[in-house]
Amino acid sequence: MPQPALSAVTPSFTAVLFGLSGCLVDFGARSASSAGTRHLTLIREAGGPARALETASPRELESCAEPTPGALATLRSLREQRVPCAWLDELPETLAMKLTSQLPEWLVASPACSQRSWPAPDACWQALSTLQIDRLDGCVLVSGEPRLLQAGLNAGLWTVGLAACGSLGGHALGDWETLEAAQRDRLRADATLALYRLGAHSVIDQLTDLPACLDDLQIRRSKGEKP
């Protein structure tokens, strides 16, 4: 599928944090095989990630580690603009690191926070501290996971929700692309509405849409809007 050209990212942002599954990798936030393995998000919420790690096949992990559309180009553009970036997730560190196998080595990791879990803001603050960021102004969180977005809001960050590739979309990329247009539009609309109701400052489908979104957030910032 042709992807839109990536525009230059506004360089005035202090830092950009990304969710891992359902954002940078694992379109739809699922570790599913065609046989229907449970979603990573459901595994996480059910408290059984260790079992998932034990039973996941190398092929399933490789599939989940596939970068989402626009992920690598977005990271490359942000690095060229010298905008610090990090990912965070609540998955066990061993599993999370397997999912990052195709991401750039320079991307800072901020695995599961040892303090309060989402939607408490601790994980976001920990990630910013890891990046040695000393202020919240201009910091952005991008994720398709509602609980992480709520954590970002609680931390005082700008938040960008992902409607298609996040957990609310709930379909692997190949499955998403083969859905009937009406069903895809309904899922996208439902997810978009849910994320805006949560309080996200902007909602896009996937990371191919992020550069224009950041440009819009910068305009809002220039007009004095605060997260």
mmCIF file with all atom_site columns, C-alpha atoms in Angstrom:
data_model
loop_
_atom_site.group_PDB
_atom_site.id
_atom_site.type_symbol
_atom_site.label_atom_id
_atom_site.label_alt_id
_atom_site.label_comp_id
_atom_site.label_asym_id
_atom_site.label_entity_id
_atom_site.label_seq_id
_atom_site.pdbx_PDB_ins_code
_atom_site.Cartn_x
_atom_site.Cartn_y
_atom_site.Cartn_z
_atom_site.occupancy
_atom_site.B_iso_or_equiv
_atom_site.pdbx_formal_charge
_atom_site.auth_seq_id
_atom_site.auth_comp_id
_atom_site.auth_asym_id
_atom_site.auth_atom_id
_atom_site.pdbx_PDB_model_num
ATOM 1   C CA . MET A 1 1   ? 0.000   0.000   0.000  1.00 0.00 ? 1   MET A CA 1
ATOM 2   C CA . PRO A 1 2   ? 1.501   3.395   -0.956 1.00 0.00 ? 2   PRO A CA 1
ATOM 3   C CA . GLN A 1 3   ? 2.272   5.559   2.055  1.00 0.00 ? 3   GLN A CA 1
ATOM 4   C CA . PRO A 1 4   ? 2.068   9.357   2.167  1.00 0.00 ? 4   PRO A CA 1
ATOM 5   C CA . ALA A 1 5   ? 5.328   11.242  2.153  1.00 0.00 ? 5   ALA A CA 1
ATOM 6   C CA . LEU A 1 6   ? 6.599   12.105  5.606  1.00 0.00 ? 6   LEU A CA 1
ATOM 7   C CA . SER A 1 7   ? 6.739   15.819  6.249  1.00 0.00 ? 7   SER A CA 1
ATOM 8   C CA . ALA A 1 8   ? 9.345   17.415  8.465  1.00 0.00 ? 8   ALA A CA 1
ATOM 9   C CA . VAL A 1 9   ? 8.476   17.150  12.144 1.00 0.00 ? 9   VAL A CA 1
ATOM 10  C CA . THR A 1 10  ? 8.262   20.447  14.014 1.00 0.00 ? 10  THR A CA 1
ATOM 11  C CA . PRO A 1 11  ? 11.515  20.576  16.007 1.00 0.00 ? 11  PRO A CA 1
ATOM 12  C CA . SER A 1 12  ? 10.165  22.486  18.991 1.00 0.00 ? 12  SER A CA 1
ATOM 13  C CA . PHE A 1 13  ? 8.786   19.484  20.844 1.00 0.00 ? 13  PHE A CA 1
ATOM 14  C CA . THR A 1 14  ? 10.753  18.568  23.938 1.00 0.00 ? 14  THR A CA 1
ATOM 15  C CA . ALA A 1 15  ? 10.267  14.786  23.716 1.00 0.00 ? 15  ALA A CA 1
ATOM 16  C CA . VAL A 1 16  ? 7.940   12.211  22.202 1.00 0.00 ? 16  VAL A CA 1
ATOM 17  C CA . LEU A 1 17  ? 6.964   9.051   24.072 1.00 0.00 ? 17  LEU A CA 1
ATOM 18  C CA . PHE A 1 18  ? 5.454   6.094   22.250 1.00 0.00 ? 18  PHE A CA 1
ATOM 19  C CA . GLY A 1 19  ? 3.521   3.071   23.369 1.00 0.00 ? 19  GLY A CA 1
ATOM 20  C CA . LEU A 1 20  ? 5.061   -0.158  22.138 1.00 0.00 ? 20  LEU A CA 1
ATOM 21  C CA . SER A 1 21  ? 2.391   -2.700  21.148 1.00 0.00 ? 21  SER A CA 1
ATOM 22  C CA . GLY A 1 22  ? -0.388  -1.152  19.105 1.00 0.00 ? 22  GLY A CA 1
ATOM 23  C CA . CYS A 1 23  ? 1.766   1.871   18.317 1.00 0.00 ? 23  CYS A CA 1
ATOM 24  C CA . LEU A 1 24  ? 5.345   1.255   17.150 1.00 0.00 ? 24  LEU A CA 1
ATOM 25  C CA . VAL A 1 25  ? 4.828   -2.486  16.617 1.00 0.00 ? 25  VAL A CA 1
ATOM 26  C CA . ASP A 1 26  ? 2.060   -5.096  16.765 1.00 0.00 ? 26  ASP A CA 1
ATOM 27  C CA . PHE A 1 27  ? -0.676  -3.402  14.702 1.00 0.00 ? 27  PHE A CA 1
ATOM 28  C CA . GLY A 1 28  ? -3.959  -3.868  16.554 1.00 0.00 ? 28  GLY A CA 1
ATOM 29  C CA . ALA A 1 29  ? -2.113  -4.585  19.822 1.00 0.00 ? 29  ALA A CA 1
ATOM 30  C CA . ARG A 1 30  ? -2.468  -8.332  19.437 1.00 0.00 ? 30  ARG A CA 1
ATOM 31  C CA . SER A 1 31  ? -0.179  -11.316 19.490 1.00 0.00 ? 31  SER A CA 1
ATOM 32  C CA . ALA A 1 32  ? -2.734  -13.358 17.581 1.00 0.00 ? 32  ALA A CA 1
ATOM 33  C CA . SER A 1 33  ? -1.994  -16.133 15.154 1.00 0.00 ? 33  SER A CA 1
ATOM 34  C CA . SER A 1 34  ? -4.618  -17.136 12.635 1.00 0.00 ? 34  SER A CA 1
ATOM 35  C CA . ALA A 1 35  ? -5.867  -19.593 15.254 1.00 0.00 ? 35  ALA A CA 1
ATOM 36  C CA . GLY A 1 36  ? -6.853  -16.704 17.488 1.00 0.00 ? 36  GLY A CA 1
ATOM 37  C CA . THR A 1 37  ? -4.251  -16.274 20.218 1.00 0.00 ? 37  THR A CA 1
ATOM 38  C CA . ARG A 1 38  ? -5.435  -13.684 22.713 1.00 0.00 ? 38  ARG A CA 1
ATOM 39  C CA . HIS A 1 39  ? -4.589  -10.020 22.274 1.00 0.00 ? 39  HIS A CA 1
ATOM 40  C CA . LEU A 1 40  ? -1.538  -8.751  24.122 1.00 0.00 ? 40  LEU A CA 1
ATOM 41  C CA . THR A 1 41  ? -3.733  -6.202  25.828 1.00 0.00 ? 41  THR A CA 1
ATOM 42  C CA . LEU A 1 42  ? -6.133  -8.856  27.050 1.00 0.00 ? 42  LEU A CA 1
ATOM 43  C CA . ILE A 1 43  ? -3.239  -10.960 28.285 1.00 0.00 ? 43  ILE A CA 1
ATOM 44  C CA . ARG A 1 44  ? -1.856  -7.945  30.130 1.00 0.00 ? 44  ARG A CA 1
ATOM 45  C CA . GLU A 1 45  ? -5.193  -7.100  31.740 1.00 0.00 ? 45  GLU A CA 1
ATOM 46  C CA . ALA A 1 46  ? -5.783  -10.746 32.705 1.00 0.00 ? 46  ALA A CA 1
ATOM 47  C CA . GLY A 1 47  ? -2.487  -10.827 34.564 1.00 0.00 ? 47  GLY A CA 1
ATOM 48  C CA . GLY A 1 48  ? -1.015  -13.679 32.547 1.00 0.00 ? 48  GLY A CA 1
ATOM 49  C CA . PRO A 1 49  ? 1.846   -12.210 30.481 1.00 0.00 ? 49  PRO A CA 1
ATOM 50  C CA . ALA A 1 50  ? 4.386   -14.716 31.742 1.00 0.00 ? 50  ALA A CA 1
ATOM 51  C CA . ARG A 1 51  ? 2.296   -17.574 30.402 1.00 0.00 ? 51  ARG A CA 1
ATOM 52  C CA . ALA A 1 52  ? 1.941   -15.744 27.086 1.00 0.00 ? 52  ALA A CA 1
ATOM 53  C CA . LEU A 1 53  ? 5.714   -15.411 26.843 1.00 0.00 ? 53  LEU A CA 1
ATOM 54  C CA . GLU A 1 54  ? 6.161   -19.110 27.535 1.00 0.00 ? 54  GLU A CA 1
ATOM 55  C CA . THR A 1 55  ? 3.636   -20.233 24.916 1.00 0.00 ? 55  THR A CA 1
ATOM 56  C CA . ALA A 1 56  ? 4.195   -17.693 22.122 1.00 0.00 ? 56  ALA A CA 1
ATOM 57  C CA . SER A 1 57  ? 5.927   -19.202 19.104 1.00 0.00 ? 57  SER A CA 1
ATOM 58  C CA . PRO A 1 58  ? 8.882   -17.480 17.417 1.00 0.00 ? 58  PRO A CA 1
ATOM 59  C CA . ARG A 1 59  ? 6.651   -16.859 14.399 1.00 0.00 ? 59  ARG A CA 1
ATOM 60  C CA . GLU A 1 60  ? 4.017   -15.142 16.569 1.00 0.00 ? 60  GLU A CA 1
ATOM 61  C CA . LEU A 1 61  ? 6.632   -12.960 18.240 1.00 0.00 ? 61  LEU A CA 1
ATOM 62  C CA . GLU A 1 62  ? 8.168   -12.063 14.878 1.00 0.00 ? 62  GLU A CA 1
ATOM 63  C CA . SER A 1 63  ? 4.750   -11.071 13.555 1.00 0.00 ? 63  SER A CA 1
ATOM 64  C CA . CYS A 1 64  ? 4.040   -8.906  16.581 1.00 0.00 ? 64  CYS A CA 1
ATOM 65  C CA . ALA A 1 65  ? 7.472   -7.262  16.287 1.00 0.00 ? 65  ALA A CA 1
ATOM 66  C CA . GLU A 1 66  ? 6.677   -5.979  12.785 1.00 0.00 ? 66  GLU A CA 1
ATOM 67  C CA . PRO A 1 67  ? 6.784   -2.146  12.868 1.00 0.00 ? 67  PRO A CA 1
ATOM 68  C CA . THR A 1 68  ? 3.451   -0.490  12.167 1.00 0.00 ? 68  THR A CA 1
ATOM 69  C CA . PRO A 1 69  ? 3.016   1.661   9.023  1.00 0.00 ? 69  PRO A CA 1
ATOM 70  C CA . GLY A 1 70  ? 4.981   4.873   9.392  1.00 0.00 ? 70  GLY A CA 1
ATOM 71  C CA . ALA A 1 71  ? 6.770   3.838   12.595 1.00 0.00 ? 71  ALA A CA 1
ATOM 72  C CA . LEU A 1 72  ? 10.325  3.688   11.264 1.00 0.00 ? 72  LEU A CA 1
ATOM 73  C CA . ALA A 1 73  ? 9.943   6.788   9.093  1.00 0.00 ? 73  ALA A CA 1
ATOM 74  C CA . THR A 1 74  ? 8.494   8.732   12.024 1.00 0.00 ? 74  THR A CA 1
ATOM 75  C CA . LEU A 1 75  ? 11.318  7.713   14.337 1.00 0.00 ? 75  LEU A CA 1
ATOM 76  C CA . ARG A 1 76  ? 13.902  8.576   11.687 1.00 0.00 ? 76  ARG A CA 1
ATOM 77  C CA . SER A 1 77  ? 12.389  12.023  11.154 1.00 0.00 ? 77  SER A CA 1
ATOM 78  C CA . LEU A 1 78  ? 12.242  12.760  14.878 1.00 0.00 ? 78  LEU A CA 1
ATOM 79  C CA . ARG A 1 79  ? 15.866  11.690  15.282 1.00 0.00 ? 79  ARG A CA 1
ATOM 80  C CA . GLU A 1 80  ? 16.898  13.970  12.418 1.00 0.00 ? 80  GLU A CA 1
ATOM 81  C CA . GLN A 1 81  ? 15.142  16.807  14.245 1.00 0.00 ? 81  GLN A CA 1
ATOM 82  C CA . ARG A 1 82  ? 16.943  15.817  17.484 1.00 0.00 ? 82  ARG A CA 1
ATOM 83  C CA . VAL A 1 83  ? 13.696  15.209  19.338 1.00 0.00 ? 83  VAL A CA 1
ATOM 84  C CA . PRO A 1 84  ? 14.342  12.678  22.140 1.00 0.00 ? 84  PRO A CA 1
ATOM 85  C CA . CYS A 1 85  ? 12.136  9.582   21.912 1.00 0.00 ? 85  CYS A CA 1
ATOM 86  C CA . ALA A 1 86  ? 11.382  6.588   24.107 1.00 0.00 ? 86  ALA A CA 1
ATOM 87  C CA . TRP A 1 87  ? 8.895   3.739   24.203 1.00 0.00 ? 87  TRP A CA 1
ATOM 88  C CA . LEU A 1 88  ? 7.043   2.399   27.213 1.00 0.00 ? 88  LEU A CA 1
ATOM 89  C CA . ASP A 1 89  ? 4.785   -0.563  27.877 1.00 0.00 ? 89  ASP A CA 1
ATOM 90  C CA . GLU A 1 90  ? 3.486   -2.659  30.764 1.00 0.00 ? 90  GLU A CA 1
ATOM 91  C CA . LEU A 1 91  ? 4.567   -5.957  29.236 1.00 0.00 ? 91  LEU A CA 1
ATOM 92  C CA . PRO A 1 92  ? 7.272   -7.997  30.986 1.00 0.00 ? 92  PRO A CA 1
ATOM 93  C CA . GLU A 1 93  ? 10.649  -6.600  29.993 1.00 0.00 ? 93  GLU A CA 1
ATOM 94  C CA . THR A 1 94  ? 11.777  -9.835  28.320 1.00 0.00 ? 94  THR A CA 1
ATOM 95  C CA . LEU A 1 95  ? 8.733   -9.887  26.054 1.00 0.00 ? 95  LEU A CA 1
ATOM 96  C CA . ALA A 1 96  ? 8.870   -6.154  25.399 1.00 0.00 ? 96  ALA A CA 1
ATOM 97  C CA . MET A 1 97  ? 12.485  -6.373  24.283 1.00 0.00 ? 97  MET A CA 1
ATOM 98  C CA . LYS A 1 98  ? 11.587  -9.164  21.846 1.00 0.00 ? 98  LYS A CA 1
ATOM 99  C CA . LEU A 1 99  ? 8.960   -6.884  20.328 1.00 0.00 ? 99  LEU A CA 1
ATOM 100 C CA . THR A 1 100 ? 11.575  -4.156  19.749 1.00 0.00 ? 100 THR A CA 1
ATOM 101 C CA . SER A 1 101 ? 13.835  -6.388  17.647 1.00 0.00 ? 101 SER A CA 1
ATOM 102 C CA . GLN A 1 102 ? 13.107  -4.434  14.439 1.00 0.00 ? 102 GLN A CA 1
ATOM 103 C CA . LEU A 1 103 ? 13.196  -0.956  15.984 1.00 0.00 ? 103 LEU A CA 1
ATOM 104 C CA . PRO A 1 104 ? 16.293  1.290   15.889 1.00 0.00 ? 104 PRO A CA 1
ATOM 105 C CA . GLU A 1 105 ? 18.914  0.527   18.527 1.00 0.00 ? 105 GLU A CA 1
ATOM 106 C CA . TRP A 1 106 ? 19.120  4.196   19.500 1.00 0.00 ? 106 TRP A CA 1
ATOM 107 C CA . LEU A 1 107 ? 15.465  4.287   20.618 1.00 0.00 ? 107 LEU A CA 1
ATOM 108 C CA . VAL A 1 108 ? 15.384  4.556   24.408 1.00 0.00 ? 108 VAL A CA 1
ATOM 109 C CA . ALA A 1 109 ? 13.527  1.824   26.275 1.00 0.00 ? 109 ALA A CA 1
ATOM 110 C CA . SER A 1 110 ? 11.457  2.494   29.372 1.00 0.00 ? 110 SER A CA 1
ATOM 111 C CA . PRO A 1 111 ? 10.023  -0.909  30.339 1.00 0.00 ? 111 PRO A CA 1
ATOM 112 C CA . ALA A 1 112 ? 7.374   -1.565  32.966 1.00 0.00 ? 112 ALA A CA 1
ATOM 113 C CA . CYS A 1 113 ? 7.429   1.013   35.749 1.00 0.00 ? 113 CYS A CA 1
ATOM 114 C CA . SER A 1 114 ? 8.243   -0.344  39.216 1.00 0.00 ? 114 SER A CA 1
ATOM 115 C CA . GLN A 1 115 ? 5.974   2.230   40.835 1.00 0.00 ? 115 GLN A CA 1
ATOM 116 C CA . ARG A 1 116 ? 2.243   2.798   40.264 1.00 0.00 ? 116 ARG A CA 1
ATOM 117 C CA . SER A 1 117 ? 0.835   1.264   37.082 1.00 0.00 ? 117 SER A CA 1
ATOM 118 C CA . TRP A 1 118 ? -1.258  3.015   34.429 1.00 0.00 ? 118 TRP A CA 1
ATOM 119 C CA . PRO A 1 119 ? -3.279  5.183   34.520 1.00 0.00 ? 119 PRO A CA 1
ATOM 120 C CA . ALA A 1 120 ? -1.040  6.701   37.198 1.00 0.00 ? 120 ALA A CA 1
ATOM 121 C CA . PRO A 1 121 ? 1.482   9.082   35.594 1.00 0.00 ? 121 PRO A CA 1
ATOM 122 C CA . ASP A 1 122 ? 4.588   7.449   37.071 1.00 0.00 ? 122 ASP A CA 1
ATOM 123 C CA . ALA A 1 123 ? 5.610   5.500   33.944 1.00 0.00 ? 123 ALA A CA 1
ATOM 124 C CA . CYS A 1 124 ? 5.479   8.628   31.778 1.00 0.00 ? 124 CYS A CA 1
ATOM 125 C CA . TRP A 1 125 ? 7.535   10.615  34.243 1.00 0.00 ? 125 TRP A CA 1
ATOM 126 C CA . GLN A 1 126 ? 10.010  7.729   34.509 1.00 0.00 ? 126 GLN A CA 1
ATOM 127 C CA . ALA A 1 127 ? 10.410  7.645   30.722 1.00 0.00 ? 127 ALA A CA 1
ATOM 128 C CA . LEU A 1 128 ? 11.046  11.397  30.591 1.00 0.00 ? 128 LEU A CA 1
ATOM 129 C CA . SER A 1 129 ? 13.556  11.067  33.409 1.00 0.00 ? 129 SER A CA 1
ATOM 130 C CA . THR A 1 130 ? 15.331  8.323   31.459 1.00 0.00 ? 130 THR A CA 1
ATOM 131 C CA . LEU A 1 131 ? 15.579  10.783  28.553 1.00 0.00 ? 131 LEU A CA 1
ATOM 132 C CA . GLN A 1 132 ? 16.927  13.405  31.002 1.00 0.00 ? 132 GLN A CA 1
ATOM 133 C CA . ILE A 1 133 ? 14.022  15.728  30.217 1.00 0.00 ? 133 ILE A CA 1
ATOM 134 C CA . ASP A 1 134 ? 13.588  18.336  32.938 1.00 0.00 ? 134 ASP A CA 1
ATOM 135 C CA . ARG A 1 135 ? 10.266  19.905  31.918 1.00 0.00 ? 135 ARG A CA 1
ATOM 136 C CA . LEU A 1 136 ? 6.824   18.793  30.762 1.00 0.00 ? 136 LEU A CA 1
ATOM 137 C CA . ASP A 1 137 ? 6.322   21.635  28.295 1.00 0.00 ? 137 ASP A CA 1
ATOM 138 C CA . GLY A 1 138 ? 6.316   20.297  24.752 1.00 0.00 ? 138 GLY A CA 1
ATOM 139 C CA . CYS A 1 139 ? 6.262   16.616  25.725 1.00 0.00 ? 139 CYS A CA 1
ATOM 140 C CA . VAL A 1 140 ? 3.950   14.325  23.744 1.00 0.00 ? 140 VAL A CA 1
ATOM 141 C CA . LEU A 1 141 ? 2.674   10.791  24.284 1.00 0.00 ? 141 LEU A CA 1
ATOM 142 C CA . VAL A 1 142 ? 1.459   8.726   21.317 1.00 0.00 ? 142 VAL A CA 1
ATOM 143 C CA . SER A 1 143 ? -0.451  5.503   21.981 1.00 0.00 ? 143 SER A CA 1
ATOM 144 C CA . GLY A 1 144 ? -3.476  3.441   21.046 1.00 0.00 ? 144 GLY A CA 1
ATOM 145 C CA . GLU A 1 145 ? -3.882  2.106   24.586 1.00 0.00 ? 145 GLU A CA 1
ATOM 146 C CA . PRO A 1 146 ? -6.533  4.042   26.581 1.00 0.00 ? 146 PRO A CA 1
ATOM 147 C CA . ARG A 1 147 ? -4.919  3.382   29.959 1.00 0.00 ? 147 ARG A CA 1
ATOM 148 C CA . LEU A 1 148 ? -1.556  4.681   28.776 1.00 0.00 ? 148 LEU A CA 1
ATOM 149 C CA . LEU A 1 149 ? -3.180  7.741   27.233 1.00 0.00 ? 149 LEU A CA 1
ATOM 150 C CA . GLN A 1 150 ? -4.892  8.406   30.561 1.00 0.00 ? 150 GLN A CA 1
ATOM 151 C CA . ALA A 1 151 ? -1.503  8.108   32.241 1.00 0.00 ? 151 ALA A CA 1
ATOM 152 C CA . GLY A 1 152 ? -0.155  10.689  29.793 1.00 0.00 ? 152 GLY A CA 1
ATOM 153 C CA . LEU A 1 153 ? -3.022  13.037  30.555 1.00 0.00 ? 153 LEU A CA 1
ATOM 154 C CA . ASN A 1 154 ? -2.422  12.576  34.278 1.00 0.00 ? 154 ASN A CA 1
ATOM 155 C CA . ALA A 1 155 ? 1.263   13.326  33.705 1.00 0.00 ? 155 ALA A CA 1
ATOM 156 C CA . GLY A 1 156 ? 0.473   16.628  31.990 1.00 0.00 ? 156 GLY A CA 1
ATOM 157 C CA . LEU A 1 157 ? 1.511   15.600  28.470 1.00 0.00 ? 157 LEU A CA 1
ATOM 158 C CA . TRP A 1 158 ? 0.033   16.276  25.074 1.00 0.00 ? 158 TRP A CA 1
ATOM 159 C CA . THR A 1 159 ? -1.610  13.033  23.989 1.00 0.00 ? 159 THR A CA 1
ATOM 160 C CA . VAL A 1 160 ? -2.206  11.567  20.533 1.00 0.00 ? 160 VAL A CA 1
ATOM 161 C CA . GLY A 1 161 ? -4.494  8.538   20.292 1.00 0.00 ? 161 GLY A CA 1
ATOM 162 C CA . LEU A 1 162 ? -4.263  5.879   17.586 1.00 0.00 ? 162 LEU A CA 1
ATOM 163 C CA . ALA A 1 163 ? -7.647  4.661   16.387 1.00 0.00 ? 163 ALA A CA 1
ATOM 164 C CA . ALA A 1 164 ? -6.737  2.034   13.790 1.00 0.00 ? 164 ALA A CA 1
ATOM 165 C CA . CYS A 1 165 ? -3.507  0.410   14.957 1.00 0.00 ? 165 CYS A CA 1
ATOM 166 C CA . GLY A 1 166 ? -4.236  0.454   18.690 1.00 0.00 ? 166 GLY A CA 1
ATOM 167 C CA . SER A 1 167 ? -6.085  -1.962  20.925 1.00 0.00 ? 167 SER A CA 1
ATOM 168 C CA . LEU A 1 168 ? -9.468  -0.426  20.113 1.00 0.00 ? 168 LEU A CA 1
ATOM 169 C CA . GLY A 1 169 ? -8.942  -1.283  16.451 1.00 0.00 ? 169 GLY A CA 1
ATOM 170 C CA . GLY A 1 170 ? -8.094  -4.804  17.520 1.00 0.00 ? 170 GLY A CA 1
ATOM 171 C CA . HIS A 1 171 ? -7.119  -6.254  14.144 1.00 0.00 ? 171 HIS A CA 1
ATOM 172 C CA . ALA A 1 172 ? -3.749  -7.248  12.752 1.00 0.00 ? 172 ALA A CA 1
ATOM 173 C CA . LEU A 1 173 ? -2.734  -5.135  9.757  1.00 0.00 ? 173 LEU A CA 1
ATOM 174 C CA . GLY A 1 174 ? -3.588  -7.772  7.168  1.00 0.00 ? 174 GLY A CA 1
ATOM 175 C CA . ASP A 1 175 ? -6.993  -8.374  8.737  1.00 0.00 ? 175 ASP A CA 1
ATOM 176 C CA . TRP A 1 176 ? -7.656  -4.635  9.000  1.00 0.00 ? 176 TRP A CA 1
ATOM 177 C CA . GLU A 1 177 ? -6.908  -4.081  5.325  1.00 0.00 ? 177 GLU A CA 1
ATOM 178 C CA . THR A 1 178 ? -9.258  -6.877  4.250  1.00 0.00 ? 178 THR A CA 1
ATOM 179 C CA . LEU A 1 179 ? -12.242 -5.660  6.270  1.00 0.00 ? 179 LEU A CA 1
ATOM 180 C CA . GLU A 1 180 ? -15.133 -4.240  4.313  1.00 0.00 ? 180 GLU A CA 1
ATOM 181 C CA . ALA A 1 181 ? -14.852 -0.457  4.117  1.00 0.00 ? 181 ALA A CA 1
ATOM 182 C CA . ALA A 1 182 ? -18.039 0.073   6.120  1.00 0.00 ? 182 ALA A CA 1
ATOM 183 C CA . GLN A 1 183 ? -16.829 -2.140  8.965  1.00 0.00 ? 183 GLN A CA 1
ATOM 184 C CA . ARG A 1 184 ? -13.411 -0.501  8.984  1.00 0.00 ? 184 ARG A CA 1
ATOM 185 C CA . ASP A 1 185 ? -15.006 2.952   9.063  1.00 0.00 ? 185 ASP A CA 1
ATOM 186 C CA . ARG A 1 186 ? -17.272 1.929   11.947 1.00 0.00 ? 186 ARG A CA 1
ATOM 187 C CA . LEU A 1 187 ? -14.384 0.547   14.007 1.00 0.00 ? 187 LEU A CA 1
ATOM 188 C CA . ARG A 1 188 ? -12.307 3.642   13.279 1.00 0.00 ? 188 ARG A CA 1
ATOM 189 C CA . ALA A 1 189 ? -15.157 5.982   14.213 1.00 0.00 ? 189 ALA A CA 1
ATOM 190 C CA . ASP A 1 190 ? -15.917 4.115   17.444 1.00 0.00 ? 190 ASP A CA 1
ATOM 191 C CA . ALA A 1 191 ? -12.259 4.123   18.481 1.00 0.00 ? 191 ALA A CA 1
ATOM 192 C CA . THR A 1 192 ? -11.814 7.790   17.573 1.00 0.00 ? 192 THR A CA 1
ATOM 193 C CA . LEU A 1 193 ? -14.852 8.799   19.608 1.00 0.00 ? 193 LEU A CA 1
ATOM 194 C CA . ALA A 1 194 ? -13.723 6.725   22.596 1.00 0.00 ? 194 ALA A CA 1
ATOM 195 C CA . LEU A 1 195 ? -10.248 8.280   22.580 1.00 0.00 ? 195 LEU A CA 1
ATOM 196 C CA . TYR A 1 196 ? -11.579 11.817  22.302 1.00 0.00 ? 196 TYR A CA 1
ATOM 197 C CA . ARG A 1 197 ? -13.995 11.107  25.145 1.00 0.00 ? 197 ARG A CA 1
ATOM 198 C CA . LEU A 1 198 ? -11.035 9.934   27.185 1.00 0.00 ? 198 LEU A CA 1
ATOM 199 C CA . GLY A 1 199 ? -9.477  13.354  26.669 1.00 0.00 ? 199 GLY A CA 1
ATOM 200 C CA . ALA A 1 200 ? -6.869  12.767  23.964 1.00 0.00 ? 200 ALA A CA 1
ATOM 201 C CA . HIS A 1 201 ? -5.791  16.057  22.393 1.00 0.00 ? 201 HIS A CA 1
ATOM 202 C CA . SER A 1 202 ? -5.745  14.543  18.914 1.00 0.00 ? 202 SER A CA 1
ATOM 203 C CA . VAL A 1 203 ? -6.648  11.184  17.372 1.00 0.00 ? 203 VAL A CA 1
ATOM 204 C CA . ILE A 1 204 ? -5.169  9.733   14.181 1.00 0.00 ? 204 ILE A CA 1
ATOM 205 C CA . ASP A 1 205 ? -5.347  6.316   12.524 1.00 0.00 ? 205 ASP A CA 1
ATOM 206 C CA . GLN A 1 206 ? -1.673  5.337   12.637 1.00 0.00 ? 206 GLN A CA 1
ATOM 207 C CA . LEU A 1 207 ? 1.825   6.792   12.682 1.00 0.00 ? 207 LEU A CA 1
ATOM 208 C CA . THR A 1 208 ? 1.797   7.768   9.003  1.00 0.00 ? 208 THR A CA 1
ATOM 209 C CA . ASP A 1 209 ? -0.535  10.562  10.147 1.00 0.00 ? 209 ASP A CA 1
ATOM 210 C CA . LEU A 1 210 ? 1.669   11.759  13.011 1.00 0.00 ? 210 LEU A CA 1
ATOM 211 C CA . PRO A 1 211 ? 3.792   14.445  11.279 1.00 0.00 ? 211 PRO A CA 1
ATOM 212 C CA . ALA A 1 212 ? 0.739   16.495  10.269 1.00 0.00 ? 212 ALA A CA 1
ATOM 213 C CA . CYS A 1 213 ? -0.735  15.923  13.721 1.00 0.00 ? 213 CYS A CA 1
ATOM 214 C CA . LEU A 1 214 ? 2.391   17.259  15.429 1.00 0.00 ? 214 LEU A CA 1
ATOM 215 C CA . ASP A 1 215 ? 2.324   20.290  13.145 1.00 0.00 ? 215 ASP A CA 1
ATOM 216 C CA . ASP A 1 216 ? -1.263  20.932  14.258 1.00 0.00 ? 216 ASP A CA 1
ATOM 217 C CA . LEU A 1 217 ? -0.352  20.536  17.928 1.00 0.00 ? 217 LEU A CA 1
ATOM 218 C CA . GLN A 1 218 ? 2.478   23.019  17.456 1.00 0.00 ? 218 GLN A CA 1
ATOM 219 C CA . ILE A 1 219 ? 0.033   25.562  16.026 1.00 0.00 ? 219 ILE A CA 1
ATOM 220 C CA . ARG A 1 220 ? -2.211  25.023  19.046 1.00 0.00 ? 220 ARG A CA 1
ATOM 221 C CA . ARG A 1 221 ? 0.779   25.471  21.350 1.00 0.00 ? 221 ARG A CA 1
ATOM 222 C CA . SER A 1 222 ? 1.766   28.678  19.572 1.00 0.00 ? 222 SER A CA 1
ATOM 223 C CA . LYS A 1 223 ? -1.704  30.027  20.321 1.00 0.00 ? 223 LYS A CA 1
ATOM 224 C CA . GLY A 1 224 ? -1.215  29.395  24.025 1.00 0.00 ? 224 GLY A CA 1
ATOM 225 C CA . GLU A 1 225 ? -3.127  26.130  24.388 1.00 0.00 ? 225 GLU A CA 1
ATOM 226 C CA . LYS A 1 226 ? -1.887  23.853  27.170 1.00 0.00 ? 226 LYS A CA 1
ATOM 227 C CA . PRO A 1 227 ? -2.416  20.095  27.587 1.00 0.00 ? 227 PRO A CA 1
#
